[in-house]
Every structure is written in C-alpha cells, then in structure tokens.
CSV table of N, CA, C and O in Angstrom, one decimal:
chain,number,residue,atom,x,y,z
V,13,UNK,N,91.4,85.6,100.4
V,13,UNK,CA,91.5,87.1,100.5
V,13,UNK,C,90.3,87.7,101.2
V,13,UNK,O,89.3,87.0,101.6
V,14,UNK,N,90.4,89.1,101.5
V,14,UNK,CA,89.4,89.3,102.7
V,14,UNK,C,89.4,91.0,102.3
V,14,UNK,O,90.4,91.7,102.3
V,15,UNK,N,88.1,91.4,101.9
V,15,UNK,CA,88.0,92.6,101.5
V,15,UNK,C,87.3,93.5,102.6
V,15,UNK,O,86.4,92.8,103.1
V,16,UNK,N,87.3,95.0,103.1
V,16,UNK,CA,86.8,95.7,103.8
V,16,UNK,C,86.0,96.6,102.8
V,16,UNK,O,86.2,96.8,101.7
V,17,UNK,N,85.1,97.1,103.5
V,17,UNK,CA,83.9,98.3,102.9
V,17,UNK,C,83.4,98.4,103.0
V,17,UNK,O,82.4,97.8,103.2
V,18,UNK,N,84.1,100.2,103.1
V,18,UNK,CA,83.3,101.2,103.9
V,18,UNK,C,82.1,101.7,103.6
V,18,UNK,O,81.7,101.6,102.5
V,19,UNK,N,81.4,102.3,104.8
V,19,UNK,CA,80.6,103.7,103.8
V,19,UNK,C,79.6,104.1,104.6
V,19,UNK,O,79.4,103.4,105.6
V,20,UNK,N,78.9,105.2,104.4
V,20,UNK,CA,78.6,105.9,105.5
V,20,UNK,C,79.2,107.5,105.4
V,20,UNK,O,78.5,108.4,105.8
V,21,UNK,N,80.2,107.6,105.1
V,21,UNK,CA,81.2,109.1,105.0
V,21,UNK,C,80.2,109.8,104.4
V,21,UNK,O,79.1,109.4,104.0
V,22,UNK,N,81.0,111.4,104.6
V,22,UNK,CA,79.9,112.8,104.1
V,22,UNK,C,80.3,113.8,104.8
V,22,UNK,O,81.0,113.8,105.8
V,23,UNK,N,79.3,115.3,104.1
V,23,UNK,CA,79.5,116.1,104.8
V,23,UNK,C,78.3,116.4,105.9
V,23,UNK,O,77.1,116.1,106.0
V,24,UNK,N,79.0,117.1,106.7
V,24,UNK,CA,78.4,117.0,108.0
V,24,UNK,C,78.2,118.8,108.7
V,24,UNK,O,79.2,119.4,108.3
V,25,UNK,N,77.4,119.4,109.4
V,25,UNK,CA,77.8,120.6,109.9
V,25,UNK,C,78.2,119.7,111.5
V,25,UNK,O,78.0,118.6,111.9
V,26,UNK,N,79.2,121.2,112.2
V,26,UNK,CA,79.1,121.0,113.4
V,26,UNK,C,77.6,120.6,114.1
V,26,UNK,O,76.5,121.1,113.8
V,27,UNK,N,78.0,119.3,115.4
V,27,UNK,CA,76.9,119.3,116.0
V,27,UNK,C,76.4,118.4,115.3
V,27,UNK,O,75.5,117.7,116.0
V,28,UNK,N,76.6,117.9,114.0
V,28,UNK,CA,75.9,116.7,113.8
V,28,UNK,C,76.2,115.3,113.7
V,28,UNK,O,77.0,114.9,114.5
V,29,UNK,N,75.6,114.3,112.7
V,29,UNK,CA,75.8,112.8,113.3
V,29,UNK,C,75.7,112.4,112.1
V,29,UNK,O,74.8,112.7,111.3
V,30,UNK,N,77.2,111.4,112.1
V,30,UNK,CA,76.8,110.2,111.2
V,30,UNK,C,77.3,108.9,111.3
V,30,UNK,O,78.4,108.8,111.8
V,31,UNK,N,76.6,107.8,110.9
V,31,UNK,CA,77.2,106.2,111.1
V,31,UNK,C,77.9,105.6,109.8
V,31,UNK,O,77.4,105.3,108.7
V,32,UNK,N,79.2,105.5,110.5
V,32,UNK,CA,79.8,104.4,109.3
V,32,UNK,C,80.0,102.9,109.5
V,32,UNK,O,80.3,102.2,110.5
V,33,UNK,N,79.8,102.6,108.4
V,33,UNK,CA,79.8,101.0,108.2
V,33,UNK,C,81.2,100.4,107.7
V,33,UNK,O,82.2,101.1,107.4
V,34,UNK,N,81.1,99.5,107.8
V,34,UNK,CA,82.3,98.4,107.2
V,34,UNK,C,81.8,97.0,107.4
V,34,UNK,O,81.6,96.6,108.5
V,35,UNK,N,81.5,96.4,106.4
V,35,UNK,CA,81.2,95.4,106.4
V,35,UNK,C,82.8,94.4,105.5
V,35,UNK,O,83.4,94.9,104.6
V,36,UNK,N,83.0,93.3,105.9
V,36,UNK,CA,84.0,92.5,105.7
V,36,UNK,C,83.6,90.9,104.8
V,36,UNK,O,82.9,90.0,105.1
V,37,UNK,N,84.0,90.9,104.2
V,37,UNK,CA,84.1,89.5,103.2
V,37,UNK,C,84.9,88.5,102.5
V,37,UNK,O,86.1,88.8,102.6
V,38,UNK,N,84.7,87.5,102.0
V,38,UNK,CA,86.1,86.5,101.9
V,38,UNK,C,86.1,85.2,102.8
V,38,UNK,O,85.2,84.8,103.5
V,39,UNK,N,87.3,84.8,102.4
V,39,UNK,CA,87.8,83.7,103.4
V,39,UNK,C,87.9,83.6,104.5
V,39,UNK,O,89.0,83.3,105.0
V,40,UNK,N,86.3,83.8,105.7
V,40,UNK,CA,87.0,84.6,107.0
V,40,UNK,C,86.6,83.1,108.1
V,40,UNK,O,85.6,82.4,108.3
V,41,UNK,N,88.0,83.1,108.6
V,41,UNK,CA,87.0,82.1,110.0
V,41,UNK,C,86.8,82.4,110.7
V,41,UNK,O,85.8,82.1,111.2
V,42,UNK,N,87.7,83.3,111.5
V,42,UNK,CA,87.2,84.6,112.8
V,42,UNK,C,87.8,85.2,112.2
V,42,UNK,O,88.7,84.9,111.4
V,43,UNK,N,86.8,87.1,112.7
V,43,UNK,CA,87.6,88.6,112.8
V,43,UNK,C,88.2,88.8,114.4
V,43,UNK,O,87.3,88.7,115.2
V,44,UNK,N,89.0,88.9,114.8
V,44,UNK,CA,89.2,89.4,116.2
V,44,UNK,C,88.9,90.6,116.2
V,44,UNK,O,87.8,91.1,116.2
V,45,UNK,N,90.3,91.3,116.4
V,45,UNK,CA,89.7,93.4,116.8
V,45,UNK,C,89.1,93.9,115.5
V,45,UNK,O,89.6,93.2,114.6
V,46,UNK,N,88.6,94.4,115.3
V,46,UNK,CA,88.1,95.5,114.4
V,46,UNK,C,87.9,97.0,115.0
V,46,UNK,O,87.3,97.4,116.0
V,47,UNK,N,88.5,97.9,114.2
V,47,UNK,CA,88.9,98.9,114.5
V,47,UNK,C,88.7,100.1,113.5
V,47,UNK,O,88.6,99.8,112.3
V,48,UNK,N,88.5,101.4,113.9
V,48,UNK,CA,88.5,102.8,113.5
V,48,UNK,C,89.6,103.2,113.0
V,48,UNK,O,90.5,102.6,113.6
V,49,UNK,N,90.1,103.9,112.1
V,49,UNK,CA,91.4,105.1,112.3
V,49,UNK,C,91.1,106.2,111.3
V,49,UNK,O,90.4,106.1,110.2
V,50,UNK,N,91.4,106.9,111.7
V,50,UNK,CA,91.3,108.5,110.6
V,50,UNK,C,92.5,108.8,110.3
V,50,UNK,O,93.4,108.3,110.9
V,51,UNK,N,92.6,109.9,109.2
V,51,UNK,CA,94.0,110.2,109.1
V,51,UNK,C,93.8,111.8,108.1
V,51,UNK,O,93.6,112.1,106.9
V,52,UNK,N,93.9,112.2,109.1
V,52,UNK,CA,93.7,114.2,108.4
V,52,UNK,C,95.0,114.7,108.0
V,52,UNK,O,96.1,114.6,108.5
V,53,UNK,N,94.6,115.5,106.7
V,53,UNK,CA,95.5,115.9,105.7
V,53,UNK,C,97.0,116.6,106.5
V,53,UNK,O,96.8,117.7,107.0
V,54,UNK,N,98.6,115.8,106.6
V,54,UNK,CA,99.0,116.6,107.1
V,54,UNK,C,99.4,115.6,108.7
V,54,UNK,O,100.4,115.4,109.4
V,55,UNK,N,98.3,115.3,108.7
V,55,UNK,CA,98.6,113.8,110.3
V,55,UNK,C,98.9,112.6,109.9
V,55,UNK,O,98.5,112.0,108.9
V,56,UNK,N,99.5,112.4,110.6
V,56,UNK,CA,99.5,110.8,111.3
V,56,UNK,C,98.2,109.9,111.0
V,56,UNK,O,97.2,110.5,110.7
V,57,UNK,N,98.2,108.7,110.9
V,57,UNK,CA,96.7,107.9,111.1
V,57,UNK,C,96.9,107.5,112.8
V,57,UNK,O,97.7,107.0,113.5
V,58,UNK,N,95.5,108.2,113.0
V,58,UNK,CA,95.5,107.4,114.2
V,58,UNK,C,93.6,106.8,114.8
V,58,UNK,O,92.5,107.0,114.5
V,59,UNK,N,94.5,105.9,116.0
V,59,UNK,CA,93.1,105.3,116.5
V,59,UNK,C,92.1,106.2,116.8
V,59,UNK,O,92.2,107.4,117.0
V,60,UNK,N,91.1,105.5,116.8
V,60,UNK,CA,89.4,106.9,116.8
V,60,UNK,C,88.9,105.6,117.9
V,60,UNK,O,88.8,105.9,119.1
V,61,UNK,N,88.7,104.4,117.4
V,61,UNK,CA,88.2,103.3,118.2
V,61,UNK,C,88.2,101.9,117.9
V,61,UNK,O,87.9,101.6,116.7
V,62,UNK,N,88.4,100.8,118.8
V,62,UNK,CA,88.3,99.3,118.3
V,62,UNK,C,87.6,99.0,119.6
V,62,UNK,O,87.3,99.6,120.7
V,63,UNK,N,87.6,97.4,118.6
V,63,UNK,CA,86.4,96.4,119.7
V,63,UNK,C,86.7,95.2,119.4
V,63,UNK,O,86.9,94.7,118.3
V,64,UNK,N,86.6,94.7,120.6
V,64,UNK,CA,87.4,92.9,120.2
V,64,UNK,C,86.4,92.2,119.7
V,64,UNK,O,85.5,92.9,119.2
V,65,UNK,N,86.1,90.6,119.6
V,65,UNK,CA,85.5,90.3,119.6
V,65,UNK,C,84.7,89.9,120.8
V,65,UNK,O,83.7,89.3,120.6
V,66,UNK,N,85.0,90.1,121.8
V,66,UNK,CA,84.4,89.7,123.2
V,66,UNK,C,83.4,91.2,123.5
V,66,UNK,O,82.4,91.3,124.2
V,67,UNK,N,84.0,92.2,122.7
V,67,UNK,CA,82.6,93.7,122.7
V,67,UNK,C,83.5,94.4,123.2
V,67,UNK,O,83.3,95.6,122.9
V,68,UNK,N,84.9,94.0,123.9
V,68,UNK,CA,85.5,95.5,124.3
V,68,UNK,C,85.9,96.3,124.0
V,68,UNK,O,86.6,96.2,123.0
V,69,UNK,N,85.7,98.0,124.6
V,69,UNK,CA,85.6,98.7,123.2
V,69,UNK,C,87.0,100.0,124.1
V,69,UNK,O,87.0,100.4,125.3
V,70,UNK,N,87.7,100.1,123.2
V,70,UNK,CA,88.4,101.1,123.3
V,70,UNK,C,88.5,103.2,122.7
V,70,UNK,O,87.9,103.3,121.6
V,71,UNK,N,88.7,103.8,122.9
V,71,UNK,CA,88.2,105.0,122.3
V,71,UNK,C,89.5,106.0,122.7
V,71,UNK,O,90.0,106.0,123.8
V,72,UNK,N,89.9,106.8,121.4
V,72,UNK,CA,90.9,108.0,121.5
V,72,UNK,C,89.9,108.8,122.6
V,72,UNK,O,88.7,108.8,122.6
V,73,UNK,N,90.7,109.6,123.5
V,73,UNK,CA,90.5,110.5,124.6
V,73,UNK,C,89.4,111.6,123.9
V,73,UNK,O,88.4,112.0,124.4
V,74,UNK,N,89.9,112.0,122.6
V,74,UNK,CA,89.1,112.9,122.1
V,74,UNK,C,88.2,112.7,121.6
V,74,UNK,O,87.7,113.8,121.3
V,75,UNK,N,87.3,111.5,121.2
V,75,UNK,CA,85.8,111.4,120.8
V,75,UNK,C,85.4,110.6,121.7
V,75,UNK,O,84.6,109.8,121.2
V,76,UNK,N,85.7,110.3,123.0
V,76,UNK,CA,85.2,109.7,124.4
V,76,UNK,C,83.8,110.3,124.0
V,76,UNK,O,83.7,111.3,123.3
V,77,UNK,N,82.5,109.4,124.8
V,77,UNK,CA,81.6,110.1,125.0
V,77,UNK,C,81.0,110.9,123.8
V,77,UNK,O,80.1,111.8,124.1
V,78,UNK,N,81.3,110.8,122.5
V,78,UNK,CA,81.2,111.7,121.2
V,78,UNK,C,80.7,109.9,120.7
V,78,UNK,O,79.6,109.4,120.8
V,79,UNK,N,81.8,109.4,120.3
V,79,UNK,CA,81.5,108.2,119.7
V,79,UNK,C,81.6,106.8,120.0
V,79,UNK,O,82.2,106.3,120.9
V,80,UNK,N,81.0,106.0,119.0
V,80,UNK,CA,80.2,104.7,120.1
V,80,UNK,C,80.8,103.4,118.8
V,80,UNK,O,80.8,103.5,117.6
V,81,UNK,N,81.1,102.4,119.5
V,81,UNK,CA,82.1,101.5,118.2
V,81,UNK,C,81.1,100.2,118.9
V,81,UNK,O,80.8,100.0,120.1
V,82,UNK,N,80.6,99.5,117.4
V,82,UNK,CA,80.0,98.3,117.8
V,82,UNK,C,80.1,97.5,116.5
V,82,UNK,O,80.5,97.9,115.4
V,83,UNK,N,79.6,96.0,116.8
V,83,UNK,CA,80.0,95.2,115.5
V,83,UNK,C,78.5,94.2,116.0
V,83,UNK,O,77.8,94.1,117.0
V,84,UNK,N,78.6,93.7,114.6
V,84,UNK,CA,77.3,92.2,114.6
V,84,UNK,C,78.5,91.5,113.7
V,84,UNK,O,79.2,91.9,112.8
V,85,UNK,N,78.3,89.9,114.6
V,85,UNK,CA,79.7,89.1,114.4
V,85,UNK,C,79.0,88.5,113.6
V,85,UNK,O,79.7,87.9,112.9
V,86,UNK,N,77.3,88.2,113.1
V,86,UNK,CA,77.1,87.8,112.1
V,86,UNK,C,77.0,88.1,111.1
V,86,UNK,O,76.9,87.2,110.3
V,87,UNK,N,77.0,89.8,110.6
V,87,UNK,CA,77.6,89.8,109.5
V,87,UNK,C,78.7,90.3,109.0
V,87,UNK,O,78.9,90.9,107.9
V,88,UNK,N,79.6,90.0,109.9
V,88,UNK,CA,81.2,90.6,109.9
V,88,UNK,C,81.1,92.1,109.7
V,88,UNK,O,81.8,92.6,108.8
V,89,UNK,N,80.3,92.7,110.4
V,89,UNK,CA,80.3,94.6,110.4
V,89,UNK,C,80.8,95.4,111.4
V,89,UNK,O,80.4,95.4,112.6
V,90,UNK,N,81.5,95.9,111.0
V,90,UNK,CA,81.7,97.2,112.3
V,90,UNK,C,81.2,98.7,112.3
V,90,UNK,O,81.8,99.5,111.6
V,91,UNK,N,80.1,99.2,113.1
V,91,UNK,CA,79.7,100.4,113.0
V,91,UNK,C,80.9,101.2,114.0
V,91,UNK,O,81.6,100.7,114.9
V,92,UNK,N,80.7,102.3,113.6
V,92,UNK,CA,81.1,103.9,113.9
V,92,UNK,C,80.1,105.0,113.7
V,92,UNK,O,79.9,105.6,112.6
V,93,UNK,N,79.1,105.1,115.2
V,93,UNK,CA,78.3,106.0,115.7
V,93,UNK,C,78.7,107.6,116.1
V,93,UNK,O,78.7,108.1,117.2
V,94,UNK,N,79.0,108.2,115.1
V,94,UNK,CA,79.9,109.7,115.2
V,94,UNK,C,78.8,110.8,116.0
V,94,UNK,O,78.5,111.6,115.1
V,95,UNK,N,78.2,111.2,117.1
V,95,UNK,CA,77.6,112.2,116.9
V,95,UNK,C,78.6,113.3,118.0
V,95,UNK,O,79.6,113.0,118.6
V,96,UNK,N,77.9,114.9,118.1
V,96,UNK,CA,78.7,115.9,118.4
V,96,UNK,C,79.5,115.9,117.1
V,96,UNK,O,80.7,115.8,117.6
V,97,UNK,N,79.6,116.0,116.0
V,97,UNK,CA,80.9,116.5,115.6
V,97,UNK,C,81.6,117.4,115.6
V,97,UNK,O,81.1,118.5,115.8
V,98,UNK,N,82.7,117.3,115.3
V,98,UNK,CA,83.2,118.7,115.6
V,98,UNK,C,84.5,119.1,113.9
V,98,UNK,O,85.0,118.1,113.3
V,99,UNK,N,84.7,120.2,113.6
V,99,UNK,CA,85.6,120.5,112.8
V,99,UNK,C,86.5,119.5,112.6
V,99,UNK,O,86.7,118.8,111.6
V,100,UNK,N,87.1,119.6,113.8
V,100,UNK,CA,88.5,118.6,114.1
V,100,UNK,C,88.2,117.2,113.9
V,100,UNK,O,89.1,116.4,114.3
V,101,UNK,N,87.0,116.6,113.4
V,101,UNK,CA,86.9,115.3,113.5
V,101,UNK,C,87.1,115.0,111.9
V,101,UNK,O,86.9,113.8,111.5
V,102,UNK,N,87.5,116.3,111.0
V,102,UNK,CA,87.3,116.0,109.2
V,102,UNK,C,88.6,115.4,109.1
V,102,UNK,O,89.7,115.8,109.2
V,103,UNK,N,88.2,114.2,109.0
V,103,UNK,CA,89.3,113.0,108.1
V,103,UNK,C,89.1,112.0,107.1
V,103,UNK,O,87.9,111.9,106.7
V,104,UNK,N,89.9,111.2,106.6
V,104,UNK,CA,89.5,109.7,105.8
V,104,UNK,C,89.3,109.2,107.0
V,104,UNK,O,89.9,109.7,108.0
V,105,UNK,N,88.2,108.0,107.0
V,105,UNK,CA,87.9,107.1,108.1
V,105,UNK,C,88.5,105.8,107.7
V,105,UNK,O,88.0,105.5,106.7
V,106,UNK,N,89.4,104.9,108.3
V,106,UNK,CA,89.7,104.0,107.9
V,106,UNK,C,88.9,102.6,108.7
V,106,UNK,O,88.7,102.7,109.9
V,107,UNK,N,88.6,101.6,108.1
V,107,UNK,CA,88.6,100.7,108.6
V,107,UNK,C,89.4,99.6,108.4
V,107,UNK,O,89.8,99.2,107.3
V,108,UNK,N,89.8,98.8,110.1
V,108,UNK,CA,90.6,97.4,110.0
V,108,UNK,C,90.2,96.1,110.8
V,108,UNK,O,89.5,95.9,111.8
V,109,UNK,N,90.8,95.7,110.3
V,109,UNK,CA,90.3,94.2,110.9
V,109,UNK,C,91.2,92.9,111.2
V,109,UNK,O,91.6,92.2,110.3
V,110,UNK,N,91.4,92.6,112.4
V,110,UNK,CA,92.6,91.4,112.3
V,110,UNK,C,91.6,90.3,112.3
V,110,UNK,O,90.6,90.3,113.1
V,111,UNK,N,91.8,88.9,111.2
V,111,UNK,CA,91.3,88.1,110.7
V,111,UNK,C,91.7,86.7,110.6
V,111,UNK,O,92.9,86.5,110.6
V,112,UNK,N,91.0,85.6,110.6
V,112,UNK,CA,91.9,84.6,110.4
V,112,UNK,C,91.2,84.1,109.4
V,112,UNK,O,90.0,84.0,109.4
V,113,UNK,N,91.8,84.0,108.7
V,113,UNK,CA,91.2,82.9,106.9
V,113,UNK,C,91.4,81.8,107.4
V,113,UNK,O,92.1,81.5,108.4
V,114,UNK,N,90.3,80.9,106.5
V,114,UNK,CA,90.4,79.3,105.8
V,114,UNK,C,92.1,79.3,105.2
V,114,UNK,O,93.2,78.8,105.5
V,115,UNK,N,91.4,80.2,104.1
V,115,UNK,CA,92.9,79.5,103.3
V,115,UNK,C,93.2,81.0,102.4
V,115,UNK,O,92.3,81.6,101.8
V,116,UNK,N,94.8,81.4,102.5
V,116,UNK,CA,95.4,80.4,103.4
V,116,UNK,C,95.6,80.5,104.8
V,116,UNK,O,96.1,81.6,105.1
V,117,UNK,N,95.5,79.7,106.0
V,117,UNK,CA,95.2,79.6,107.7
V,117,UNK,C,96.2,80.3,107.9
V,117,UNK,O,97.4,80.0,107.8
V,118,UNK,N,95.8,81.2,108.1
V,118,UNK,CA,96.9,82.5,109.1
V,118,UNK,C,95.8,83.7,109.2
V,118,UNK,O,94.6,83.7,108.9
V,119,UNK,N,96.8,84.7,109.8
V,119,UNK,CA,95.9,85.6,111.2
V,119,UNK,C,96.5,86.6,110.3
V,119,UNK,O,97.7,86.4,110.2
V,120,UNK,N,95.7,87.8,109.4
V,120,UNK,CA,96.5,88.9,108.7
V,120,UNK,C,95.6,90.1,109.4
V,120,UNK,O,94.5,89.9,110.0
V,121,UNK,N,96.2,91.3,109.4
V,121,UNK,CA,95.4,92.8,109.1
V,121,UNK,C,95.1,93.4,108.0
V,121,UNK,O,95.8,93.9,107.1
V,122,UNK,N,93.7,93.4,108.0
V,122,UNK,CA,93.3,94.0,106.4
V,122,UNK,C,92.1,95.6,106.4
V,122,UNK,O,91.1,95.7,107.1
V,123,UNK,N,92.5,96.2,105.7
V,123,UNK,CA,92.3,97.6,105.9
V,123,UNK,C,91.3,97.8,104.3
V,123,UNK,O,91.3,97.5,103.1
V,124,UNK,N,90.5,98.5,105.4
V,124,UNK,CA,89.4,99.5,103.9
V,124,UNK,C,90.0,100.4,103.3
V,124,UNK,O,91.1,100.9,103.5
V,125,UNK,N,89.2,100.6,102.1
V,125,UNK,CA,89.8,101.9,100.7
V,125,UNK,C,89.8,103.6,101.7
V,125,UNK,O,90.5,104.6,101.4
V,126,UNK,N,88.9,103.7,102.7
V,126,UNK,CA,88.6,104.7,103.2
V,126,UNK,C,87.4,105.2,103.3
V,126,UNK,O,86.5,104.5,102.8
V,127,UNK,N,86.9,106.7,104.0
V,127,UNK,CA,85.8,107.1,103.5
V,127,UNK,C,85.6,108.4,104.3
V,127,UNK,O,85.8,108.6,105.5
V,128,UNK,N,85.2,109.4,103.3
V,128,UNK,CA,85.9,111.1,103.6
V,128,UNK,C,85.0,111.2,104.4
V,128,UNK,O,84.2,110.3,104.1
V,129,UNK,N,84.5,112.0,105.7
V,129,UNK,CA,83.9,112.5,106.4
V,129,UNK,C,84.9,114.2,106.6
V,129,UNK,O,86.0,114.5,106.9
V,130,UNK,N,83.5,115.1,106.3
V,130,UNK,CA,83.6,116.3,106.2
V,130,UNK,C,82.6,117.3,107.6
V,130,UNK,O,81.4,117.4,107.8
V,131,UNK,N,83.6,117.8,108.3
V,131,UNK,CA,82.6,118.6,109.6
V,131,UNK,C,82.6,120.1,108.8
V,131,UNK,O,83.6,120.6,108.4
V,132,UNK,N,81.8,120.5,108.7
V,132,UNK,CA,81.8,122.5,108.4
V,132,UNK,C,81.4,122.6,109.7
V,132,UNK,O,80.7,121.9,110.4
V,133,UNK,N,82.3,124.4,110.1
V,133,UNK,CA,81.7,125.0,111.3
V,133,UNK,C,80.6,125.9,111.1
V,133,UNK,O,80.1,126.4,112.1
C-alpha cells in the first residue's frame, strides 16, 4: 500500500506565496508522474501541474509562470511553489502519484486526503 501527504495548505492574501508538500510512503519501487490537482467548490478537479520522473514539468495555462512543480526522488516528495496568488487559485490541493509497488508488482494511481488553500482579495 502506498500512502500520500499533504501539507503546506492555508490562508493566504492576494499576491502571496505558499509551498505544498506531499511526501509518499509504503511499498514503493518507482514513482513515475507525480502531480498537482485542485478542485473548487462547484468545479471539476483539474490539473494545476505534474512532473515525470525524468523532471518534466507540465503546468495549467493559468498558473504558467505563477507556479513552479518539483520533486526529490529521494525522498519520494513533490513540492508545489504557489506564488502571485490570486482569488481564483482557492481550492482543495490534491496530490497524485503513479507508482510501482514491490508487492503487490503492479503500476497503481494513488491520491492524497487533500489540502484547503485559501486566497482573500
């Protein structure tokens, strides 16, 4: 089994910055992508940012240049570097991660509890 968790969430004013973590544990033999998602009251969940294991990093159009996705493969973490925020950025933050376990040997997607991030204008 392979557990995600978060943290890092909070409130924030416009204009400011915060870093979330996820750190991953368990049965892990590789993480491949590890990834961002939010999902605001009323939306969709969607991507914010992922990064393979090779460093490549992808980013929603709308926090381009706002926010920065990075991982340390040794200790199975993925940061999320939030700065500019803005209103529209108040969501749950999810984190995921595609994995391969020991045991048992297969490749799953495993997803964090969440973590509230609040922007005031």
């Amino acid at each position: 089994q392979v557990h995600l968790v978060e943290s890092g969430g909070g409130l924030v004013q416009a204009g400011g910055s915060l870093r979330l973590s996820c750190a991953a544990s368990g049965s892990i033999f590789r993480i491949n992508n590890m990834g961002w998602y939010r999902q605001a009251p009323g939306k969709q969940r969607e991507l914010v940012a992922d990064i393979t294991s090779g460093g490549s990093t992808d980013y929603a159009d709308s926090v381009k240049g706002r926010f920065t996705i990075s991982r340390d493969s040794e200790s199975n973490t993925v940061y999320l570097q939030m700065n500019s925020l803005k209103p529209e950025d108040t969501a749950v933050y999810y984190c995921a991660a595609d994995v391969t376990t020991y045991i048992p040997p297969r490749t799953n997607a495993y997803w964090g509890q969440g973590t509230q991030v609040t922007v005031s204008s």
